[in-house]
mmCIF file of C-alpha atoms and ligand atoms in Angstrom:
data_model
loop_
_atom_site.group_PDB
_atom_site.id
_atom_site.type_symbol
_atom_site.label_atom_id
_atom_site.label_comp_id
_atom_site.label_asym_id
_atom_site.label_seq_id
_atom_site.Cartn_x
_atom_site.Cartn_y
_atom_site.Cartn_z
ATOM 1 C CA MET A 259 39.804 16.377 -41.036
ATOM 2 C CA GLY A 260 40.203 12.774 -39.850
ATOM 3 C CA GLU A 261 36.860 12.890 -38.007
ATOM 4 C CA ASN A 262 34.853 9.982 -39.160
ATOM 5 C CA LYS A 263 31.054 9.943 -39.627
ATOM 6 C CA SER A 264 30.374 8.339 -36.292
ATOM 7 C CA ASP A 265 32.540 10.862 -34.439
ATOM 8 C CA SER A 266 30.761 13.732 -36.038
ATOM 9 C CA ALA A 267 27.339 12.153 -35.380
ATOM 10 C CA LYS A 268 28.464 11.784 -31.726
ATOM 11 C CA SER A 269 29.614 15.373 -31.382
ATOM 12 C CA ASN A 270 26.315 16.467 -32.987
ATOM 13 C CA PHE A 271 24.536 14.340 -30.482
ATOM 14 C CA LEU A 272 26.444 15.876 -27.506
ATOM 15 C CA ALA A 273 25.731 19.397 -28.810
ATOM 16 C CA ARG A 274 22.079 18.524 -29.169
ATOM 17 C CA MET A 275 21.942 16.962 -25.730
ATOM 18 C CA SER A 276 23.528 19.971 -24.062
ATOM 19 C CA HIS A 277 21.007 22.200 -25.841
ATOM 20 C CA GLU A 278 18.190 19.846 -24.758
ATOM 21 C CA MET A 279 19.417 20.023 -21.138
ATOM 22 C CA ARG A 280 19.669 23.809 -21.143
ATOM 23 C CA THR A 281 15.999 24.159 -22.011
ATOM 24 C CA PRO A 282 14.602 22.602 -18.846
ATOM 25 C CA LEU A 283 17.510 24.033 -16.782
ATOM 26 C CA ASN A 284 16.623 27.498 -18.051
ATOM 27 C CA ALA A 285 13.001 26.889 -17.069
ATOM 28 C CA ILE A 286 13.973 25.704 -13.550
ATOM 29 C CA ILE A 287 16.333 28.636 -12.901
ATOM 30 C CA GLY A 288 13.927 31.167 -14.334
ATOM 31 C CA MET A 289 10.952 29.839 -12.451
ATOM 32 C CA CYS A 290 12.927 29.864 -9.128
ATOM 33 C CA THR A 291 13.844 33.509 -9.745
ATOM 34 C CA ILE A 292 10.206 34.395 -10.451
ATOM 35 C CA ALA A 293 8.931 32.502 -7.402
ATOM 36 C CA GLN A 294 11.491 34.180 -5.141
ATOM 37 C CA ALA A 295 10.391 37.617 -6.292
ATOM 38 C CA THR A 296 6.707 37.214 -5.624
ATOM 39 C CA SER A 297 4.461 36.625 -2.628
ATOM 40 C CA GLU A 298 1.381 35.581 -4.635
ATOM 41 C CA PRO A 299 0.597 31.974 -3.704
ATOM 42 C CA GLU A 300 -0.981 31.260 -7.112
ATOM 43 C CA ARG A 301 2.076 32.473 -8.963
ATOM 44 C CA ILE A 302 4.352 30.410 -6.716
ATOM 45 C CA ALA A 303 2.198 27.319 -7.261
ATOM 46 C CA ASP A 304 2.403 27.840 -10.998
ATOM 47 C CA CYS A 305 6.175 28.235 -10.850
ATOM 48 C CA LEU A 306 6.439 25.016 -8.796
ATOM 49 C CA SER A 307 4.453 22.999 -11.285
ATOM 50 C CA LYS A 308 6.592 24.294 -14.143
ATOM 51 C CA ILE A 309 9.732 23.444 -12.196
ATOM 52 C CA GLN A 310 8.340 19.981 -11.619
ATOM 53 C CA GLU A 311 7.649 19.468 -15.338
ATOM 54 C CA ALA A 312 11.052 20.759 -16.384
ATOM 55 C CA SER A 313 12.836 18.565 -13.768
ATOM 56 C CA ALA A 314 11.062 15.442 -15.049
ATOM 57 C CA ASN A 315 12.094 16.443 -18.543
ATOM 58 C CA LEU A 316 15.721 16.860 -17.419
ATOM 59 C CA LEU A 317 15.729 13.569 -15.583
ATOM 60 C CA GLY A 318 14.501 11.926 -18.781
ATOM 61 C CA ILE A 319 17.411 13.372 -20.773
ATOM 62 C CA VAL A 320 19.959 12.280 -18.142
ATOM 63 C CA ASN A 321 18.505 8.824 -18.116
ATOM 64 C CA ASP A 322 18.658 8.686 -21.924
ATOM 65 C CA ILE A 323 22.306 9.661 -21.932
ATOM 66 C CA LEU A 324 23.093 6.952 -19.400
ATOM 67 C CA ASP A 325 21.149 4.413 -21.434
ATOM 68 C CA MET A 326 22.998 5.448 -24.593
ATOM 69 C CA ALA A 327 26.363 5.149 -22.866
ATOM 70 C CA ASN A 328 25.369 1.647 -21.701
ATOM 71 C CA ILE A 329 24.134 0.596 -25.120
ATOM 72 C CA GLU A 330 27.400 1.713 -26.735
ATOM 73 C CA ALA A 331 29.348 -0.276 -24.137
ATOM 74 C CA GLY A 332 27.046 -3.265 -24.605
ATOM 75 C CA LYS A 333 26.094 -3.066 -20.940
ATOM 76 C CA LEU A 334 22.384 -2.543 -21.040
ATOM 77 C CA LYS A 335 20.810 -5.310 -19.001
ATOM 78 C CA LEU A 336 17.305 -6.330 -18.024
ATOM 79 C CA ILE A 337 16.070 -6.837 -14.493
ATOM 80 C CA ASN A 338 13.222 -9.318 -14.686
ATOM 81 C CA ALA A 339 10.598 -9.745 -11.988
ATOM 82 C CA LYS A 340 6.932 -10.602 -11.612
ATOM 83 C CA PHE A 341 4.421 -7.814 -12.155
ATOM 84 C CA ASN A 342 0.780 -7.157 -13.045
ATOM 85 C CA LEU A 343 0.548 -6.494 -16.815
ATOM 86 C CA SER A 344 -2.788 -4.661 -16.924
ATOM 87 C CA GLN A 345 -1.831 -2.516 -13.967
ATOM 88 C CA MET A 346 1.418 -1.558 -15.715
ATOM 89 C CA LEU A 347 -0.505 -0.707 -18.937
ATOM 90 C CA GLN A 348 -2.953 1.439 -17.007
ATOM 91 C CA ASN A 349 -0.075 3.237 -15.297
ATOM 92 C CA VAL A 350 1.570 4.095 -18.603
ATOM 93 C CA VAL A 351 -1.710 5.381 -20.041
ATOM 94 C CA LYS A 352 -2.393 7.477 -16.954
ATOM 95 C CA THR A 353 0.787 9.418 -17.402
ATOM 96 C CA LYS A 354 -0.261 10.352 -20.947
ATOM 97 C CA ASN A 355 -3.766 11.643 -20.234
ATOM 98 C CA PHE A 356 -2.669 15.199 -19.712
ATOM 99 C CA ASN A 357 -0.952 15.467 -23.074
ATOM 100 C CA LEU A 358 -3.736 13.630 -24.904
ATOM 101 C CA ASN A 359 -6.300 15.965 -23.448
ATOM 102 C CA ALA A 360 -4.203 19.007 -24.248
ATOM 103 C CA LYS A 361 -4.314 18.012 -27.936
ATOM 104 C CA ARG A 362 -7.866 16.645 -27.727
ATOM 105 C CA GLN A 363 -6.572 13.343 -29.138
ATOM 106 C CA ASN A 364 -8.388 10.014 -28.844
ATOM 107 C CA LEU A 365 -6.687 7.094 -27.307
ATOM 108 C CA ILE A 366 -8.035 3.655 -28.195
ATOM 109 C CA LEU A 367 -6.993 0.817 -25.927
ATOM 110 C CA ASP A 368 -7.206 -2.419 -27.826
ATOM 111 C CA PHE A 369 -6.335 -5.012 -25.077
ATOM 112 C CA ASP A 370 -6.834 -8.741 -25.603
ATOM 113 C CA PRO A 371 -9.291 -10.025 -22.946
ATOM 114 C CA GLU A 372 -7.128 -13.094 -22.625
ATOM 115 C CA LEU A 373 -3.952 -11.296 -21.457
ATOM 116 C CA PRO A 374 -2.097 -13.022 -18.688
ATOM 117 C CA SER A 375 -2.412 -11.188 -15.354
ATOM 118 C CA GLN A 376 1.063 -11.681 -13.895
ATOM 119 C CA ILE A 377 4.113 -11.844 -16.202
ATOM 120 C CA ILE A 378 7.814 -11.996 -15.574
ATOM 121 C CA ALA A 379 9.722 -9.323 -17.472
ATOM 122 C CA ASP A 380 11.498 -6.021 -16.936
ATOM 123 C CA GLU A 381 8.601 -3.776 -15.983
ATOM 124 C CA HIS A 382 10.564 -0.573 -15.889
ATOM 125 C CA ARG A 383 12.070 -1.115 -19.415
ATOM 126 C CA LEU A 384 8.785 -2.254 -20.962
ATOM 127 C CA THR A 385 7.167 0.848 -19.494
ATOM 128 C CA GLN A 386 9.998 2.936 -20.945
ATOM 129 C CA VAL A 387 9.362 1.537 -24.442
ATOM 130 C CA LEU A 388 5.607 2.106 -24.385
ATOM 131 C CA ASP A 389 6.001 5.505 -22.861
ATOM 132 C CA ASN A 390 8.405 6.466 -25.657
ATOM 133 C CA PHE A 391 6.136 5.141 -28.430
ATOM 134 C CA LEU A 392 3.078 6.860 -26.919
ATOM 135 C CA SER A 393 4.961 10.157 -26.408
ATOM 136 C CA ASN A 394 6.101 10.140 -30.044
ATOM 137 C CA ALA A 395 2.617 9.285 -31.276
ATOM 138 C CA ILE A 396 1.162 12.160 -29.321
ATOM 139 C CA LYS A 397 3.996 14.537 -30.354
ATOM 140 C CA PHE A 398 3.787 13.745 -34.045
ATOM 141 C CA THR A 399 0.066 13.607 -34.373
ATOM 142 C CA GLY A 400 -2.090 16.714 -34.689
ATOM 143 C CA PRO A 401 -5.063 17.826 -32.569
ATOM 144 C CA GLU A 402 -7.980 15.449 -32.576
ATOM 145 C CA GLY A 403 -5.900 12.640 -34.072
ATOM 146 C CA THR A 404 -6.282 9.068 -32.965
ATOM 147 C CA ILE A 405 -3.665 6.893 -31.181
ATOM 148 C CA THR A 406 -4.151 3.181 -30.597
ATOM 149 C CA LEU A 407 -2.338 1.103 -28.057
ATOM 150 C CA SER A 408 -2.830 -2.555 -28.868
ATOM 151 C CA VAL A 409 -1.677 -5.486 -26.745
ATOM 152 C CA LYS A 410 -2.536 -8.963 -28.058
ATOM 153 C CA LYS A 411 -1.745 -12.506 -26.925
ATOM 154 C CA ILE A 412 -0.739 -14.441 -30.069
ATOM 155 C CA LYS A 413 0.598 -17.631 -28.505
ATOM 156 C CA GLU A 414 0.654 -19.540 -25.241
ATOM 157 C CA GLU A 415 2.973 -22.430 -24.733
ATOM 158 C CA ASN A 416 3.815 -24.065 -21.391
ATOM 159 C CA SER A 417 4.485 -21.154 -19.110
ATOM 160 C CA GLY A 418 5.436 -18.754 -21.897
ATOM 161 C CA CYS A 419 3.205 -16.264 -23.698
ATOM 162 C CA THR A 420 3.900 -14.298 -26.840
ATOM 163 C CA LEU A 421 2.572 -10.794 -26.885
ATOM 164 C CA ASN A 422 2.199 -8.416 -29.790
ATOM 165 C CA ILE A 423 2.393 -4.804 -28.612
ATOM 166 C CA SER A 424 1.955 -1.816 -30.890
ATOM 167 C CA VAL A 425 1.270 1.888 -30.858
ATOM 168 C CA SER A 426 -0.252 3.393 -34.049
ATOM 169 C CA ASP A 427 -1.217 6.943 -34.826
ATOM 170 C CA THR A 428 -2.823 9.126 -37.458
ATOM 171 C CA GLY A 429 0.017 11.681 -37.427
ATOM 172 C CA ILE A 430 2.533 13.169 -39.797
ATOM 173 C CA GLY A 431 4.204 9.834 -40.635
ATOM 174 C CA ILE A 432 7.870 9.289 -41.593
ATOM 175 C CA SER A 433 9.384 9.380 -45.066
ATOM 176 C CA LYS A 434 11.264 6.421 -46.561
ATOM 177 C CA ASP A 435 14.537 8.156 -45.955
ATOM 178 C CA GLY A 436 13.588 9.015 -42.451
ATOM 179 C CA LEU A 437 12.752 5.372 -41.687
ATOM 180 C CA LYS A 438 16.338 4.455 -42.456
ATOM 181 C CA LYS A 439 17.655 6.880 -39.864
ATOM 182 C CA ILE A 440 15.398 6.595 -36.822
ATOM 183 C CA PHE A 441 17.159 3.636 -35.255
ATOM 184 C CA SER A 442 20.763 4.683 -35.887
ATOM 185 C CA LEU A 443 22.708 5.847 -32.856
ATOM 186 C CA PHE A 444 23.104 9.613 -32.608
ATOM 187 C CA GLU A 445 21.091 10.411 -35.702
ATOM 188 C CA GLN A 446 17.781 12.126 -36.227
ATOM 189 C CA VAL A 447 15.353 12.122 -39.133
ATOM 190 C CA ASP A 448 16.245 15.699 -40.002
ATOM 191 C CA GLY A 449 17.577 18.589 -38.003
ATOM 192 C CA GLY A 450 14.883 21.050 -39.023
ATOM 193 C CA MET A 451 12.035 18.713 -38.142
ATOM 194 C CA ALA A 452 13.612 17.795 -34.796
ATOM 195 C CA ARG A 453 14.064 21.463 -33.932
ATOM 196 C CA LYS A 454 10.368 22.012 -34.494
ATOM 197 C CA TYR A 455 9.406 19.098 -32.249
ATOM 198 C CA GLU A 456 12.225 19.069 -29.711
ATOM 199 C CA GLY A 457 13.583 15.729 -28.530
ATOM 200 C CA SER A 458 16.914 14.019 -28.054
ATOM 201 C CA GLY A 459 16.565 11.538 -30.874
ATOM 202 C CA ALA A 460 17.763 8.868 -28.511
ATOM 203 C CA GLY A 461 14.441 7.396 -27.518
ATOM 204 C CA LEU A 462 13.918 4.945 -30.362
ATOM 205 C CA VAL A 463 17.429 3.725 -30.295
ATOM 206 C CA ILE A 464 17.092 2.870 -26.634
ATOM 207 C CA CYS A 465 13.660 1.240 -27.272
ATOM 208 C CA GLU A 466 15.076 -0.887 -30.031
ATOM 209 C CA SER A 467 17.918 -2.095 -27.747
ATOM 210 C CA ILE A 468 15.477 -2.930 -24.950
ATOM 211 C CA VAL A 469 13.140 -4.822 -27.205
ATOM 212 C CA HIS A 470 16.166 -6.630 -28.703
ATOM 213 C CA LEU A 471 17.277 -7.731 -25.216
ATOM 214 C CA MET A 472 13.737 -8.950 -24.591
ATOM 215 C CA GLY A 473 14.069 -11.125 -27.711
ATOM 216 C CA GLY A 474 12.008 -9.044 -30.116
ATOM 217 C CA VAL A 475 12.434 -6.691 -33.039
ATOM 218 C CA VAL A 476 10.766 -3.265 -33.382
ATOM 219 C CA LYS A 477 8.861 -3.066 -36.612
ATOM 220 C CA VAL A 478 7.775 0.278 -38.064
ATOM 221 C CA SER A 479 5.322 0.993 -40.808
ATOM 222 C CA SER A 480 4.589 4.558 -41.775
ATOM 223 C CA GLU A 481 3.177 6.683 -44.506
ATOM 224 C CA PRO A 482 3.889 10.391 -44.705
ATOM 225 C CA GLY A 483 0.658 12.317 -43.937
ATOM 226 C CA LYS A 484 -1.237 9.205 -42.865
ATOM 227 C CA GLY A 485 0.397 7.945 -39.749
ATOM 228 C CA SER A 486 2.844 5.474 -38.220
ATOM 229 C CA CYS A 487 2.758 2.198 -36.314
ATOM 230 C CA PHE A 488 5.546 0.993 -34.020
ATOM 231 C CA GLY A 489 5.218 -2.581 -32.746
ATOM 232 C CA PHE A 490 7.125 -5.646 -31.541
ATOM 233 C CA GLU A 491 6.564 -9.220 -30.329
ATOM 234 C CA ILE A 492 8.101 -10.660 -27.190
ATOM 235 C CA THR A 493 7.666 -13.861 -25.330
ATOM 236 C CA VAL A 494 7.374 -13.559 -21.613
ATOM 237 C CA GLU A 495 7.025 -16.026 -18.767
ATOM 238 C CA MET A 496 3.536 -16.136 -17.153
ATOM 239 C CA GLU A 497 2.852 -16.636 -13.508
ATOM 240 C CA ALA A 498 -0.379 -17.992 -12.091
ATOM 241 C CA PRO A 499 -2.249 -15.252 -10.115
ATOM 242 C CA ALA A 500 -0.420 -14.702 -6.865
ATOM 243 C CA GLU A 501 -1.923 -15.981 -3.629
ATOM 244 C CA ALA A 502 -4.040 -13.269 -2.171
ATOM 245 C CA LYS A 503 -1.669 -11.686 0.245
ATOM 246 C CA ASP A 504 -3.763 -8.619 0.604
ATOM 247 C CA THR A 505 -1.943 -5.507 1.645
ATOM 248 C CA MET A 506 -4.925 -3.290 0.979
ATOM 249 C CA ALA A 507 -6.923 -4.848 3.817
ATOM 250 C CA SER A 508 -4.532 -3.338 6.326
ATOM 251 C CA ASP A 509 -4.284 -0.092 4.367
ATOM 252 C CA ASP A 510 -5.512 2.176 7.146
ATOM 253 C CA GLY A 511 -2.823 4.802 6.835
ATOM 254 C CA LEU A 512 -1.552 3.936 10.258
ATOM 255 C CA LYS A 513 0.268 0.757 9.170
ATOM 256 C CA TYR A 514 3.585 2.539 8.774
ATOM 257 C CA LYS A 515 3.512 4.020 12.256
ATOM 258 C CA LYS A 516 5.043 0.959 13.777
ATOM 259 C CA LEU A 517 8.122 1.271 11.597
ATOM 260 C CA SER A 518 11.394 2.700 12.822
ATOM 261 C CA ILE A 519 14.062 3.263 10.185
ATOM 262 C CA ILE A 520 17.611 4.538 9.800
ATOM 263 C CA LEU A 521 18.246 6.860 6.844
ATOM 264 C CA ALA A 522 21.947 6.878 6.013
ATOM 265 C CA GLU A 523 22.631 9.783 3.659
ATOM 266 C CA ASP A 524 25.348 12.396 3.678
ATOM 267 C CA VAL A 525 23.688 15.058 1.523
ATOM 268 C CA GLU A 526 21.312 17.208 3.591
ATOM 269 C CA ILE A 527 18.916 18.047 0.849
ATOM 270 C CA ASN A 528 18.498 14.366 0.057
ATOM 271 C CA ARG A 529 17.711 13.648 3.748
ATOM 272 C CA GLU A 530 15.197 16.498 3.701
ATOM 273 C CA ILE A 531 13.436 15.062 0.627
ATOM 274 C CA VAL A 532 13.108 11.526 1.953
ATOM 275 C CA MET A 533 11.912 12.852 5.411
ATOM 276 C CA ALA A 534 9.324 15.052 3.644
ATOM 277 C CA LEU A 535 8.127 12.208 1.390
ATOM 278 C CA LEU A 536 7.674 9.965 4.386
ATOM 279 C CA GLU A 537 6.329 12.585 6.833
ATOM 280 C CA ASP A 538 2.671 11.558 6.493
ATOM 281 C CA THR A 539 3.381 7.934 7.270
ATOM 282 C CA GLY A 540 4.175 8.754 10.845
ATOM 283 C CA MET A 541 7.133 6.324 10.932
ATOM 284 C CA ALA A 542 10.158 7.100 13.122
ATOM 285 C CA ILE A 543 13.195 8.161 10.977
ATOM 286 C CA GLU A 544 16.656 8.542 12.422
ATOM 287 C CA CYS A 545 19.358 10.045 10.166
ATOM 288 C CA ALA A 546 22.962 8.994 9.900
ATOM 289 C CA GLU A 547 25.349 11.148 7.872
ATOM 290 C CA ASN A 548 27.765 8.403 6.906
ATOM 291 C CA GLY A 549 28.274 4.690 7.105
ATOM 292 C CA ILE A 550 29.980 4.766 10.498
ATOM 293 C CA GLU A 551 27.081 6.651 12.076
ATOM 294 C CA ALA A 552 24.585 4.224 10.579
ATOM 295 C CA LEU A 553 26.581 1.274 11.875
ATOM 296 C CA GLU A 554 26.951 2.689 15.403
ATOM 297 C CA LYS A 555 23.274 3.605 15.579
ATOM 298 C CA TYR A 556 22.209 0.084 14.551
ATOM 299 C CA LYS A 557 24.731 -1.643 16.879
ATOM 300 C CA ALA A 558 23.565 0.408 19.842
ATOM 301 C CA ASN A 559 20.017 -0.926 19.510
ATOM 302 C CA PRO A 560 19.424 -3.511 16.801
ATOM 303 C CA SER A 561 15.924 -4.500 17.866
ATOM 304 C CA LYS A 562 14.688 -0.899 17.627
ATOM 305 C CA TYR A 563 14.898 -0.704 13.860
ATOM 306 C CA ASN A 564 12.965 -2.400 11.017
ATOM 307 C CA LEU A 565 14.860 -1.048 8.033
ATOM 308 C CA ILE A 566 17.855 0.880 6.852
ATOM 309 C CA PHE A 567 17.882 3.081 3.758
ATOM 310 C CA MET A 568 21.531 3.171 2.678
ATOM 311 C CA ASP A 569 23.142 5.728 0.394
ATOM 312 C CA ILE A 570 26.250 4.309 -1.353
ATOM 313 C CA HIS A 571 28.680 7.232 -1.702
ATOM 314 C CA MET A 572 29.253 8.674 1.777
ATOM 315 C CA PRO A 573 32.356 10.068 3.437
ATOM 316 C CA GLU A 574 34.131 8.137 6.211
ATOM 317 C CA MET A 575 32.503 4.850 5.286
ATOM 318 C CA ASP A 576 30.462 4.075 2.202
ATOM 319 C CA GLY A 577 27.208 2.100 2.032
ATOM 320 C CA TYR A 578 28.837 -1.140 0.849
ATOM 321 C CA GLU A 579 31.272 -1.205 3.747
ATOM 322 C CA ALA A 580 28.659 -0.214 6.324
ATOM 323 C CA THR A 581 26.454 -3.087 5.118
ATOM 324 C CA ARG A 582 29.301 -5.541 5.327
ATOM 325 C CA HIS A 583 30.017 -4.407 8.898
ATOM 326 C CA ILE A 584 26.362 -4.667 9.868
ATOM 327 C CA ARG A 585 26.151 -8.222 8.422
ATOM 328 C CA ALA A 586 29.343 -9.198 10.256
ATOM 329 C CA PHE A 587 27.979 -7.768 13.477
ATOM 330 C CA GLU A 588 24.752 -9.790 13.046
ATOM 331 C CA GLN A 589 26.828 -12.962 12.643
ATOM 332 C CA ASP A 590 28.698 -12.232 15.822
ATOM 333 C CA ALA A 591 28.244 -14.598 18.777
ATOM 334 C CA GLU A 592 27.609 -11.652 21.163
ATOM 335 C CA PHE A 593 24.713 -10.472 18.950
ATOM 336 C CA ALA A 594 23.259 -13.951 19.016
ATOM 337 C CA LYS A 595 23.498 -14.033 22.764
ATOM 338 C CA TYR A 596 21.776 -10.735 23.415
ATOM 339 C CA ASN A 597 19.280 -10.831 20.634
ATOM 340 C CA PRO A 598 18.018 -14.444 20.344
ATOM 341 C CA ARG A 599 14.522 -13.242 19.392
ATOM 342 C CA LEU A 600 15.819 -11.048 16.618
ATOM 343 C CA GLN A 601 17.958 -13.871 15.276
ATOM 344 C CA LEU A 602 14.879 -16.048 14.898
ATOM 345 C CA GLU A 603 12.659 -13.258 13.504
ATOM 346 C CA ARG A 604 15.053 -12.067 10.888
ATOM 347 C CA PRO A 605 17.677 -14.642 10.211
ATOM 348 C CA GLU A 606 19.005 -12.596 7.284
ATOM 349 C CA GLY A 607 19.474 -9.560 9.464
ATOM 350 C CA ILE A 608 17.843 -6.117 9.191
ATOM 351 C CA PRO A 609 16.477 -5.271 5.713
ATOM 352 C CA ILE A 610 18.832 -2.828 4.062
ATOM 353 C CA ILE A 611 17.698 -0.996 0.885
ATOM 354 C CA ALA A 612 20.240 0.937 -1.162
ATOM 355 C CA MET A 613 19.124 4.444 -2.121
ATOM 356 C CA THR A 614 21.507 5.593 -4.821
ATOM 357 C CA ALA A 615 21.840 7.325 -8.091
ATOM 358 C CA ASN A 616 23.879 4.318 -9.388
ATOM 359 C CA VAL A 617 21.154 2.562 -11.236
ATOM 360 C CA PHE A 618 22.913 0.081 -13.578
ATOM 361 C CA LYS A 619 22.415 -3.652 -13.122
ATOM 362 C CA GLU A 620 25.978 -4.054 -11.951
ATOM 363 C CA ASP A 621 25.379 -1.405 -9.271
ATOM 364 C CA VAL A 622 22.280 -3.326 -8.136
ATOM 365 C CA ASP A 623 24.376 -6.490 -8.118
ATOM 366 C CA LYS A 624 27.066 -4.887 -6.061
ATOM 367 C CA CYS A 625 24.574 -3.755 -3.437
ATOM 368 C CA LEU A 626 23.131 -7.258 -3.254
ATOM 369 C CA SER A 627 26.533 -8.886 -2.902
ATOM 370 C CA ALA A 628 27.487 -6.494 -0.116
ATOM 371 C CA GLY A 629 24.473 -7.909 1.761
ATOM 372 C CA MET A 630 21.685 -5.457 0.938
ATOM 373 C CA ASN A 631 18.217 -6.649 0.213
ATOM 374 C CA GLY A 632 17.026 -4.233 -2.392
ATOM 375 C CA HIS A 633 17.637 -1.090 -4.324
ATOM 376 C CA LEU A 634 15.881 2.244 -4.940
ATOM 377 C CA GLY A 635 17.089 4.653 -7.640
ATOM 378 C CA LYS A 636 17.602 8.349 -7.014
ATOM 379 C CA PRO A 637 15.781 10.652 -7.540
ATOM 380 C CA VAL A 638 13.528 8.696 -5.238
ATOM 381 C CA ASP A 639 10.167 7.826 -6.736
ATOM 382 C CA ILE A 640 7.545 7.927 -4.034
ATOM 383 C CA GLU A 641 5.524 5.034 -5.436
ATOM 384 C CA GLU A 642 8.509 2.745 -5.572
ATOM 385 C CA LEU A 643 9.461 3.806 -2.055
ATOM 386 C CA MET A 644 5.986 2.968 -0.700
ATOM 387 C CA LYS A 645 6.064 -0.354 -2.548
ATOM 388 C CA LYS A 646 9.285 -1.261 -0.810
ATOM 389 C CA LEU A 647 7.772 -0.334 2.543
ATOM 390 C CA ASP A 648 4.650 -2.389 1.855
ATOM 391 C CA GLU A 649 6.849 -5.392 0.987
ATOM 392 C CA LEU A 650 8.654 -4.914 4.279
ATOM 393 C CA LEU A 651 5.376 -4.747 6.246
ATOM 394 C CA LEU A 652 4.357 -8.136 4.825
ATOM 395 C CA THR A 653 7.476 -9.695 6.348
ATOM 396 C CA LEU A 654 6.967 -8.254 9.787
ATOM 397 C CA PRO A 655 5.545 -10.441 12.540
HETATM 398 P P1 ADP B 1366 12.862 12.196 -30.260
HETATM 399 O O1 ADP B 1366 11.360 12.059 -30.432
HETATM 400 O O2 ADP B 1366 13.251 12.480 -28.827
HETATM 401 O O3 ADP B 1366 13.494 13.065 -31.262
HETATM 402 P P2 ADP B 1366 12.957 9.337 -30.914
HETATM 403 O O4 ADP B 1366 14.148 8.485 -30.995
HETATM 404 O O5 ADP B 1366 11.897 8.879 -29.992
HETATM 405 O O6 ADP B 1366 13.492 10.769 -30.511
HETATM 406 O O7 ADP B 1366 12.373 9.563 -32.363
HETATM 407 C C1 ADP B 1366 13.293 9.809 -33.397
HETATM 408 C C2 ADP B 1366 12.600 10.460 -34.542
HETATM 409 O O8 ADP B 1366 11.691 9.496 -35.163
HETATM 410 C C3 ADP B 1366 11.707 11.634 -34.219
HETATM 411 O O9 ADP B 1366 12.479 12.796 -34.039
HETATM 412 C C4 ADP B 1366 10.757 11.662 -35.340
HETATM 413 O O10 ADP B 1366 11.335 12.336 -36.465
HETATM 414 C C5 ADP B 1366 10.546 10.194 -35.710
HETATM 415 N N1 ADP B 1366 9.318 9.637 -35.134
HETATM 416 C C6 ADP B 1366 9.286 8.782 -34.049
HETATM 417 N N2 ADP B 1366 8.019 8.430 -33.744
HETATM 418 C C7 ADP B 1366 7.231 9.012 -34.703
HETATM 419 C C8 ADP B 1366 5.785 9.070 -34.977
HETATM 420 N N3 ADP B 1366 4.984 8.344 -34.246
HETATM 421 N N4 ADP B 1366 5.393 9.794 -36.044
HETATM 422 C C9 ADP B 1366 6.250 10.441 -36.809
HETATM 423 N N5 ADP B 1366 7.580 10.483 -36.627
HETATM 424 C C10 ADP B 1366 8.082 9.765 -35.576
#
């Protein structure tokens, strides 16, 4: 009694989420047990790939929950930056190939030849929307069905460009009643159907909020038994093709060797992961287990290091405070006296990149205002990590 509709939808949602999380967790725990009990390399490799798949699934659910919490609090924000549109589209499609092949589905890419190359938008969020539409299309379309990703330029004005983006499929479609529900927070088309297909039911709500923030509206047309189409229009800023500052030319695998970095991170397994991800680069990595250690290491030999990866939550001294101390030290007259060359080469001080599980815009802003230069979310994505290192290499003398 007294529980209103939204409360009960919310507790249903929480129950569904905890069920959704148990499924990949079960897989991870079970596969670890199997792997530990066998010495067959093939069996172990199979367990590892299942653990990887289940972990990615779990990460997706955690991210959905965070996004939902932010949407409810009106705190979802975009982080706009310049990126290559066709590269981004190719990347999204690449991640879907496995599932498309498994269901022998056809993917038609209907891209306007006139698409701008560089645009300014939130690449991560746009990717998230397309990824969600494509995953749903694959999930709710039978074997040998057809899915079309269409991206069209419909207007160009000054430096702005209006894009129409849609994903259509020849799948099961959605009933009129269902269409009313798919965008309401914490609701699903129908419990029975969702159970058959799995899924949090949060994806489309998040997509709608993202598209809304980008100034668009998600439009859905669907006919049961025939298929569905999810699309939207957004206007983005265009950027003339960037000056050829070619990183590939120096891509000889040895380019990272000259880097020496400090990794400030208190959790051992996190240090181990970053060290393993970077092992092949040959760069020198020195670890610090808290902010004080990172600060002392840097102060002892500032010209030795090119970069600091800084965790935020650490005992003794957190990442924000360590960064403030480092910046204050670099402003110090003594530093200027003993490191005149460094002062000229990097007037803004040593690059510091936050490496943290706090991934909201205000967290990023807090890192920047403490004096850091960038931000990487945890779990660390190897491609993003390498991108940051490449950016750093471009700035080195
Ligand atoms: P999830 O797929 O995780 O349940 P979504 O928010 O992405 O969550 O989708 C909500 C519901 O909308 C789905 O459960 C499904 O019933 C319906 N739906 C979404 N996309 C499609 C599609 N392409 N074809 C048919 N039904 C769809």
